[in-house]
PDB file of C-alpha atoms in Angstrom:
ATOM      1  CA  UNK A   1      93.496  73.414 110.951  1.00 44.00           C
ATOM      2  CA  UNK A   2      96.342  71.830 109.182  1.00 47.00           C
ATOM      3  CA  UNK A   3      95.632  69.105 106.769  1.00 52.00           C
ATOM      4  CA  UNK A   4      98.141  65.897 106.213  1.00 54.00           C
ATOM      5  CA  UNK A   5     100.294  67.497 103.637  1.00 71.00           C
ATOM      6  CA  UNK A   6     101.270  70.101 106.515  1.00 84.00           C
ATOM      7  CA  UNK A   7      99.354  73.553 105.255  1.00 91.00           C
ATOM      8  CA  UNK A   8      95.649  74.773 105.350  1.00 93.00           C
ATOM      9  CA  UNK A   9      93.550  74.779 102.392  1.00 91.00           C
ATOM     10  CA  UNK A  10      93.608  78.555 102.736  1.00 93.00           C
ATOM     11  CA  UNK A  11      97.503  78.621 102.595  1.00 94.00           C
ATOM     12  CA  UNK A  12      97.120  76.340  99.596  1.00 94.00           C
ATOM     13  CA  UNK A  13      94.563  78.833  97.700  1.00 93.00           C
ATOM     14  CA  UNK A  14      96.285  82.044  99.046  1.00 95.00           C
ATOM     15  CA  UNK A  15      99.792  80.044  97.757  1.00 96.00           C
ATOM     16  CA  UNK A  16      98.286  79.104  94.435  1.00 95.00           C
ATOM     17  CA  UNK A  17      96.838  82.665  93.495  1.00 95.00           C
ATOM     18  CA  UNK A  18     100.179  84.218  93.760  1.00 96.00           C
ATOM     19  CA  UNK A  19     101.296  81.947  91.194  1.00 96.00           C
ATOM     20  CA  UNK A  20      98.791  83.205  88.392  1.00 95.00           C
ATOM     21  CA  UNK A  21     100.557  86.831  88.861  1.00 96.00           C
ATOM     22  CA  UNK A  22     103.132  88.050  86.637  1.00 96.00           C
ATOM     23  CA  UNK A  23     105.412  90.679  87.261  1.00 97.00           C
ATOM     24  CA  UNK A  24     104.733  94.131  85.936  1.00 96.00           C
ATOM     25  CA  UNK A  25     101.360  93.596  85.905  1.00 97.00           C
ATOM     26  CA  UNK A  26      98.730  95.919  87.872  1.00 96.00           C
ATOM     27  CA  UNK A  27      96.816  93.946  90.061  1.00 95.00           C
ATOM     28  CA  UNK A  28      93.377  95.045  92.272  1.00 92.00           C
ATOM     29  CA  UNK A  29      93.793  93.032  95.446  1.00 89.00           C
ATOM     30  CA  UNK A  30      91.207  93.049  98.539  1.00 84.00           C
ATOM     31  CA  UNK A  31      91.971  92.618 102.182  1.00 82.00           C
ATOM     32  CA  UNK A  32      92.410  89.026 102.761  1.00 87.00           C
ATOM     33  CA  UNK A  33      93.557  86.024 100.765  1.00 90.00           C
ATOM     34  CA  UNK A  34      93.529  88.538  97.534  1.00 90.00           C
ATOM     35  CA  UNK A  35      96.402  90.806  99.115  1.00 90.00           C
ATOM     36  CA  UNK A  36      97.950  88.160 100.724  1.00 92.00           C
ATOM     37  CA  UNK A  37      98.486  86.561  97.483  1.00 94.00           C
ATOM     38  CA  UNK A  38      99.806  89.661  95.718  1.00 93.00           C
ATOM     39  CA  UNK A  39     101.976  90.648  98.350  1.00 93.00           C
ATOM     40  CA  UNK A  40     103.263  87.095  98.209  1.00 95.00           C
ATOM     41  CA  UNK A  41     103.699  87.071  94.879  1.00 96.00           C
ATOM     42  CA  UNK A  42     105.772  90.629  94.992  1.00 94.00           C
ATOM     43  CA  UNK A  43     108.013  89.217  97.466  1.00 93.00           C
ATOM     44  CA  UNK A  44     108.957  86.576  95.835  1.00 94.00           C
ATOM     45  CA  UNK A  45     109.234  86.284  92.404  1.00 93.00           C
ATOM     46  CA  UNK A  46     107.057  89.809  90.898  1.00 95.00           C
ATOM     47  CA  UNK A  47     109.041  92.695  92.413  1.00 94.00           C
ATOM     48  CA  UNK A  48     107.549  95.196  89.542  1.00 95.00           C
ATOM     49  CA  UNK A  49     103.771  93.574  90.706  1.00 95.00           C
ATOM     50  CA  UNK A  50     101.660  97.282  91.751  1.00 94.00           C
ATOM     51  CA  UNK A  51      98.789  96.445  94.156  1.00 92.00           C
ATOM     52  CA  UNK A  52      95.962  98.393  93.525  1.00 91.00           C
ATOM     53  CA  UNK A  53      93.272  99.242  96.457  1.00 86.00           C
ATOM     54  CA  UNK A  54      89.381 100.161  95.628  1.00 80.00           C
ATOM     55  CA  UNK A  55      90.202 102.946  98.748  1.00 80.00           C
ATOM     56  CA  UNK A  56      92.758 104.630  96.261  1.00 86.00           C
ATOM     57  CA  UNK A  57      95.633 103.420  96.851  1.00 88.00           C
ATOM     58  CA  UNK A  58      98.028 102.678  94.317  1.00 91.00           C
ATOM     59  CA  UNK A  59     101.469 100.572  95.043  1.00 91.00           C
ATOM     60  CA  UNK A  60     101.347 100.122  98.819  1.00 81.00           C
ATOM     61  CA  UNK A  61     104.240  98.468 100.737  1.00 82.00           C
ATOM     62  CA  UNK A  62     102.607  95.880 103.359  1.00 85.00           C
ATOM     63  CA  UNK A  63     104.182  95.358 106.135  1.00 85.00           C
ATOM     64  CA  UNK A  64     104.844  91.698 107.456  1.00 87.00           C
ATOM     65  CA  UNK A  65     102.476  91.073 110.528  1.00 87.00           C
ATOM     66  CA  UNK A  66     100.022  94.072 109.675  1.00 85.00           C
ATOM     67  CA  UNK A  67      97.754  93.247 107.364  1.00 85.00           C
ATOM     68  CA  UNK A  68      95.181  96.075 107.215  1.00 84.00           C
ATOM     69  CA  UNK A  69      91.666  94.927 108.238  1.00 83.00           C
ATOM     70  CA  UNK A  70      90.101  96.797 105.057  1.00 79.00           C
ATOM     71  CA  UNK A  71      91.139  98.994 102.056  1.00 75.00           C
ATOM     72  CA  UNK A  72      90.065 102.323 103.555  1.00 75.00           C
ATOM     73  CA  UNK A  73      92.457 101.758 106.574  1.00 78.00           C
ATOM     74  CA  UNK A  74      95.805 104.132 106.760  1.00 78.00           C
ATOM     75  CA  UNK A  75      98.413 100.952 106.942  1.00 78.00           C
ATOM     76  CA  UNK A  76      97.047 100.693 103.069  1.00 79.00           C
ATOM     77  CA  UNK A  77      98.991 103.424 102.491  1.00 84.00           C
ATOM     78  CA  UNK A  78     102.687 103.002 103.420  1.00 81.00           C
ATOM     79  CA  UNK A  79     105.046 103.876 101.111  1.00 85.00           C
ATOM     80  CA  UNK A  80     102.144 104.003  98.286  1.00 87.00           C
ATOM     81  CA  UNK A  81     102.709 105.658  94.936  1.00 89.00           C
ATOM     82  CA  UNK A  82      99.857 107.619  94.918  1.00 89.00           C
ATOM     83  CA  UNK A  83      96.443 107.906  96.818  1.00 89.00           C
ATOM     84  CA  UNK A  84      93.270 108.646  95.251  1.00 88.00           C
ATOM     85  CA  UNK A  85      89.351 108.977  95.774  1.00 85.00           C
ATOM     86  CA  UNK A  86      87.345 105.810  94.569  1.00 80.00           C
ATOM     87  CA  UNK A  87      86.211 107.066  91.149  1.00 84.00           C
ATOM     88  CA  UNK A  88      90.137 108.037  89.946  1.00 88.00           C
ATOM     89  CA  UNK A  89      90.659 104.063  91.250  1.00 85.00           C
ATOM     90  CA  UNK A  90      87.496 103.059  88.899  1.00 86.00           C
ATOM     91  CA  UNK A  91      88.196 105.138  85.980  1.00 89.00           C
ATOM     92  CA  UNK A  92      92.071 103.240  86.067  1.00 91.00           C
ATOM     93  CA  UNK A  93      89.883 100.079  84.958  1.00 89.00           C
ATOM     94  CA  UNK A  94      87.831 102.118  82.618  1.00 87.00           C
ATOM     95  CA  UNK A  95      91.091 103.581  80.577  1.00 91.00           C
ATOM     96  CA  UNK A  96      92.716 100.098  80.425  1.00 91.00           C
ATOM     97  CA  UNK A  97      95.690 100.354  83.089  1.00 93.00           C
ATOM     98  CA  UNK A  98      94.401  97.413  85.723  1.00 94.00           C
ATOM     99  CA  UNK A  99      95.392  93.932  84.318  1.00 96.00           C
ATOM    100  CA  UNK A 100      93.798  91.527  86.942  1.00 95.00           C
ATOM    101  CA  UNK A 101      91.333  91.923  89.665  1.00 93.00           C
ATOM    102  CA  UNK A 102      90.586  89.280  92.492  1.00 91.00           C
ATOM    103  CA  UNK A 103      87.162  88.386  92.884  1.00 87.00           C
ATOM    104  CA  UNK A 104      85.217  86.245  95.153  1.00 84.00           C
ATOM    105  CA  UNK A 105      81.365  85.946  96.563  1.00 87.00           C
ATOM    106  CA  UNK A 106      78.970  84.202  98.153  1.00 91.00           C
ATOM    107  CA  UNK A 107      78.476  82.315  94.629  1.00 94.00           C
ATOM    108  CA  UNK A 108      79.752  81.544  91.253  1.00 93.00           C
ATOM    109  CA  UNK A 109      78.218  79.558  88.375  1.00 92.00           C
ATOM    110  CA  UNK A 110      79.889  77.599  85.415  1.00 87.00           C
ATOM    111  CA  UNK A 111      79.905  80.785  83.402  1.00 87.00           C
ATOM    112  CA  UNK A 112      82.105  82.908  86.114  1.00 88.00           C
ATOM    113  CA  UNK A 113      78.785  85.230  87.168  1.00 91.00           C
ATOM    114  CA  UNK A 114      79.735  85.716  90.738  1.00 92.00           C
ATOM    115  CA  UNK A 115      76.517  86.894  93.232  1.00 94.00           C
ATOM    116  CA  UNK A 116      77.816  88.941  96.641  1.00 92.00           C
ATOM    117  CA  UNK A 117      74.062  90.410  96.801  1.00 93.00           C
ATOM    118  CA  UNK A 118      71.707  87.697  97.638  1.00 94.00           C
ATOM    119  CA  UNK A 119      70.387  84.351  98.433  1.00 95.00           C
ATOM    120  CA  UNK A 120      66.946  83.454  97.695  1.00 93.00           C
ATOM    121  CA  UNK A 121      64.054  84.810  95.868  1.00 91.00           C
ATOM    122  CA  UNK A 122      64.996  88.900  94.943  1.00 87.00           C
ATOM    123  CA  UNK A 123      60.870  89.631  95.982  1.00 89.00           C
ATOM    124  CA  UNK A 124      62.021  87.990  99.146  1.00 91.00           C
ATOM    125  CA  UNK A 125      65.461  87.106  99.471  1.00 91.00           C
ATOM    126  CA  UNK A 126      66.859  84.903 102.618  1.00 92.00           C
ATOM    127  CA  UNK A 127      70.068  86.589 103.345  1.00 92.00           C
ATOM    128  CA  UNK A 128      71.404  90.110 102.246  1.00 92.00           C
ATOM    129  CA  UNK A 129      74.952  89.984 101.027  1.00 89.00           C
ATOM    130  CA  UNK A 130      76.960  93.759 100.861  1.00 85.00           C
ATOM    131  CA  UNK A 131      76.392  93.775  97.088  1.00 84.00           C
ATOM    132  CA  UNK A 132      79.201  95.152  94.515  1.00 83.00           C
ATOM    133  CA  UNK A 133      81.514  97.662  95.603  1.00 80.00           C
ATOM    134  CA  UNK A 134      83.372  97.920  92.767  1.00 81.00           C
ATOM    135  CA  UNK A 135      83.123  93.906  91.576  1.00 85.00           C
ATOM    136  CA  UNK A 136      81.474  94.336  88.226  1.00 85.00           C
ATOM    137  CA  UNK A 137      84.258  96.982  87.248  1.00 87.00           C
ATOM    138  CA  UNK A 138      86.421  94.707  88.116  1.00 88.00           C
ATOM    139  CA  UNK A 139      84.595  91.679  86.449  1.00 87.00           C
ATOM    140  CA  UNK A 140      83.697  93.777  83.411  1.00 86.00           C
ATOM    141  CA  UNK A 141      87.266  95.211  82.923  1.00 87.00           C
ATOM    142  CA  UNK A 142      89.894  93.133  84.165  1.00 90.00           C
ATOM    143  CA  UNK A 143      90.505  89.878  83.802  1.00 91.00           C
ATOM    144  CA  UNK A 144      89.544  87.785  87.254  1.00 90.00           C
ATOM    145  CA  UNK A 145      90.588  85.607  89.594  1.00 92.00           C
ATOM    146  CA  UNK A 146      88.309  84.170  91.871  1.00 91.00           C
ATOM    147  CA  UNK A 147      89.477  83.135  94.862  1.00 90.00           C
ATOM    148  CA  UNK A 148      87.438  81.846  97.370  1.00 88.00           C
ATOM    149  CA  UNK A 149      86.197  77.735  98.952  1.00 88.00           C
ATOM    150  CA  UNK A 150      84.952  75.451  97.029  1.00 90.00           C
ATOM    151  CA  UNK A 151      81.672  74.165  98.330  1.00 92.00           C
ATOM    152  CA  UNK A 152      78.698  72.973  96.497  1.00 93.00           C
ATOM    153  CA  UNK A 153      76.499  75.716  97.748  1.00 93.00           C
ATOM    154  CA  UNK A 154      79.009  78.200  96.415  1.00 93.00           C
ATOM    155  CA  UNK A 155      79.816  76.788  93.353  1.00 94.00           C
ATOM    156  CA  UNK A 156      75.800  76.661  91.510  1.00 94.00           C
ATOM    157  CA  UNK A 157      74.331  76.166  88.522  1.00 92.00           C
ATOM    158  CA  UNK A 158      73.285  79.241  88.471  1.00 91.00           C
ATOM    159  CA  UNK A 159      73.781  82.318  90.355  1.00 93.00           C
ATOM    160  CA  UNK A 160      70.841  83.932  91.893  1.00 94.00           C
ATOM    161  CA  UNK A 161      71.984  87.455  90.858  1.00 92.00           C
ATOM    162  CA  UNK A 162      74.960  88.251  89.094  1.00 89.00           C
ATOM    163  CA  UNK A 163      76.327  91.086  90.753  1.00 90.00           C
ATOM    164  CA  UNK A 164      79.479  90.727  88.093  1.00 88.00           C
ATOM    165  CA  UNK A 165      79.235  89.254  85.308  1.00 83.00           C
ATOM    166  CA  UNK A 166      81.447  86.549  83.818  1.00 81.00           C
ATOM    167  CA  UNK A 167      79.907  84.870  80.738  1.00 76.00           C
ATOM    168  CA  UNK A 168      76.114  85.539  81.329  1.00 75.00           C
ATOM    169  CA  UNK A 169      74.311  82.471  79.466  1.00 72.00           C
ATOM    170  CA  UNK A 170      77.330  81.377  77.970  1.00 68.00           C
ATOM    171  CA  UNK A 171      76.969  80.118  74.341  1.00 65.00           C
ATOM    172  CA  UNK A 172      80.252  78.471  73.143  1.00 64.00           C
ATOM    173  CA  UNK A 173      82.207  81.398  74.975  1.00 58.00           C
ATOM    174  CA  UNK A 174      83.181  79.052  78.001  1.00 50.00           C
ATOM    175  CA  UNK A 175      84.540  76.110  75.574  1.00 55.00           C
ATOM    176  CA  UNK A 176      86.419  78.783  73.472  1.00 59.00           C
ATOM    177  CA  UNK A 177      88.362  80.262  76.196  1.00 53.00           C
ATOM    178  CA  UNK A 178      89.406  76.063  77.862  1.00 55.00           C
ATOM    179  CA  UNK A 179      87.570  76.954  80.986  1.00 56.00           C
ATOM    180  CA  UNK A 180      88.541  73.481  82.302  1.00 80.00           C
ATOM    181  CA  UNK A 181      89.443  71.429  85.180  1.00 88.00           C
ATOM    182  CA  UNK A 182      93.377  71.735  84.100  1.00 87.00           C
ATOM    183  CA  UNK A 183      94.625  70.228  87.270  1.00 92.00           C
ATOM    184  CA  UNK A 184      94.134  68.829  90.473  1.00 94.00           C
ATOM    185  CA  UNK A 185      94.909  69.710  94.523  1.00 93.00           C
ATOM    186  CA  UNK A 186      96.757  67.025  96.130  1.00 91.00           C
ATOM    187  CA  UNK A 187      95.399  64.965  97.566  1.00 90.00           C
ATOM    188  CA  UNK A 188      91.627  65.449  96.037  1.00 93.00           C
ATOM    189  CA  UNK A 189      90.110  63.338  93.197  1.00 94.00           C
ATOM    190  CA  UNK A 190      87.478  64.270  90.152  1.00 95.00           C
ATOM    191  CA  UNK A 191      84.431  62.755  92.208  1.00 95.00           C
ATOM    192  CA  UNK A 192      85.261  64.848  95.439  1.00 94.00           C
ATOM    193  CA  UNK A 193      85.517  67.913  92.782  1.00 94.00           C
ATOM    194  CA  UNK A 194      82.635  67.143  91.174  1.00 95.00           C
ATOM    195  CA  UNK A 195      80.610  66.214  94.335  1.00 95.00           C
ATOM    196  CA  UNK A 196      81.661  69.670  95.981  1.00 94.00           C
ATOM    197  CA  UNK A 197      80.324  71.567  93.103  1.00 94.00           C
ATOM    198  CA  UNK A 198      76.719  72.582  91.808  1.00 92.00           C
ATOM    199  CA  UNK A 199      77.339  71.675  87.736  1.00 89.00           C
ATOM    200  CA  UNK A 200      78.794  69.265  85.415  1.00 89.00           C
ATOM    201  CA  UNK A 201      83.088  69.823  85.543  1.00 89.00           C
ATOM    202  CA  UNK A 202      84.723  69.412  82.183  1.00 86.00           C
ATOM    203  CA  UNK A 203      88.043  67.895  82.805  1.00 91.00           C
ATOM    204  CA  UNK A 204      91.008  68.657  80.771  1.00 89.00           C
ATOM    205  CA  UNK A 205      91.978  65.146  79.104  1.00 88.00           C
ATOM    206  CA  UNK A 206      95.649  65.216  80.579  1.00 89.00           C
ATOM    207  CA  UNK A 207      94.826  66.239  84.187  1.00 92.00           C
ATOM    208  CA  UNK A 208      98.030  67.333  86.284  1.00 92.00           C
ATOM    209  CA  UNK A 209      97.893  67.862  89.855  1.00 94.00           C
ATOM    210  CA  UNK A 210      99.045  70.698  91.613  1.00 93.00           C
ATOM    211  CA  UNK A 211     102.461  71.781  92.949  1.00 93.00           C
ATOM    212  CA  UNK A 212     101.917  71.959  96.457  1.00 94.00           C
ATOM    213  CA  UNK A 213     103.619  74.698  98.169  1.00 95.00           C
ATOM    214  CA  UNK A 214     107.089  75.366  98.944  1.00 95.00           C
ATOM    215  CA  UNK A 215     108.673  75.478 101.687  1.00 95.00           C
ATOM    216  CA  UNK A 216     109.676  78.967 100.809  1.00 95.00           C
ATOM    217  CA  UNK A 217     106.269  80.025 100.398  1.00 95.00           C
ATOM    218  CA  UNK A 218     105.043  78.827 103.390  1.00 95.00           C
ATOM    219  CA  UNK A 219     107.523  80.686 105.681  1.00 95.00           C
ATOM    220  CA  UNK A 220     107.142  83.720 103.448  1.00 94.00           C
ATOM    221  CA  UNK A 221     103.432  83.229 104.012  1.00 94.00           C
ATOM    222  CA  UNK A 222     103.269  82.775 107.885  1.00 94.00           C
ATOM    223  CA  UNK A 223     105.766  86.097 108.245  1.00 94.00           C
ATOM    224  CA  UNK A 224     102.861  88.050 105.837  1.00 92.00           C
ATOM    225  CA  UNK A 225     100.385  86.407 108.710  1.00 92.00           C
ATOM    226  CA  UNK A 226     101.948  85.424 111.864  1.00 92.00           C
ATOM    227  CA  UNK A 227      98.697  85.227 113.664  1.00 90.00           C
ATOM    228  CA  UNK A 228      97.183  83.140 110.460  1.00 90.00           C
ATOM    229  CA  UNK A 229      94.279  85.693 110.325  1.00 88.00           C
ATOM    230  CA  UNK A 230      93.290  84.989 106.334  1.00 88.00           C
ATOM    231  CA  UNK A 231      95.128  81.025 106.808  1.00 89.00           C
ATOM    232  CA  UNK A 232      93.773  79.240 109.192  1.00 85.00           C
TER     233      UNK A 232
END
């Protein structure tokens, strides 16, 4: 659905991820917003930007209009550098040469700590979630960016497992590294923010608010998704 300023809140994530990519770096991108946001980025402003797949593949070309429904599926590998089994992929993160990974789940806490394994009690949970994959590589050895809605039953005080980790307990860590509020979405104000999310925010003292997208991002956008799949 579109909202007043004339794009979804998923264009408006997927539009804002690409931003935090730089070109020349390595980035591990899953199907979805996460690849549609690297491939983005690549098209328009990071033509060195190498997408890395958890199936193996390294530097695949993705064609506009077919997205691939999951990592392991043979459009991932057009034009791709190189394709290898899942531990080569892994070990990349291990020796150093991944510089960002997307995350997301069905929770994060103030710290970071995302959970994709459960809800509820572990002795007897109340939903199953598919668990890691490769997440706390990614978490542990890259840095992240998580990417996913902001709702107050996502965003908790605590996890209820931390599948991959961000700052555990926390300390000072979170302070030290400005983990704050730095800007705004248009249209949204602190006490929506805070009121959609499970913890205290800390806002930075000069809050901006978001560029909203371009046109030129938008139309690059809907060609990467015609049928708004990921967008809607």
């Amino acid at each position: 659905m579109l909202r007043k300023h004339g794009y979804t809140a998923a264009e408006l994530l997927t539009i804002l991820s690409a931003r935090q990519l730089s070109d020349g770096q390595v980035v591990f991108a899953g199907v979805g917003i996460p690849l549609l946001a690297a491939t983005l980025a690549q098209r328009l402003r990071c033509p060195g930007l190498t997408i890395l797949f958890e199936g193996g593949v390294i530097g695949a070309f993705i064609e506009p209009g077919k997205l691939p429904p999951s990592t392991n599926d043979q459009r991932c590998t057009k034009r791709a550098n190189m394709v290898l089994g899942s531990a080569e992929v892994l070990l990349l993160l291990q020796r150093g040469y991944v510089d960002v990974g997307f995350m997301g789940g069905a929770q994060v806490d103030q710290y970071g700590n995302l959970n994709s394994s459960f809800i509820g009690d572990p002795a007897r949970p109340k939903t199953r979630l598919p668990g890691t994959g490769g997440g706390n590589d990614i978490a542990s050895l890259a840095h992240m960016i998580v990417a996913m809605k902001h709702e107050k039953r996502r965003f908790v005080e605590h996890v209820d497992f931390v599948t991959s980790p961000g700052y555990l307990r926390g300390g000072d860590t979170r302070r030290a590294s400005g983990l704050q509020v730095m800007s705004l979405n248009p249209g949204v104000s602190q006490e929506e923010l805070q009121d959609n999310t499970g913890f205290p925010l800390a806002f930075a003292p000069h809050l901006g608010v978001t560029e909203p997208p371009t046109d030129q991002e938008l139309a690059l956008l809907h060609e990467l998704d015609p049928e708004r799949l990921y967008t809607a």
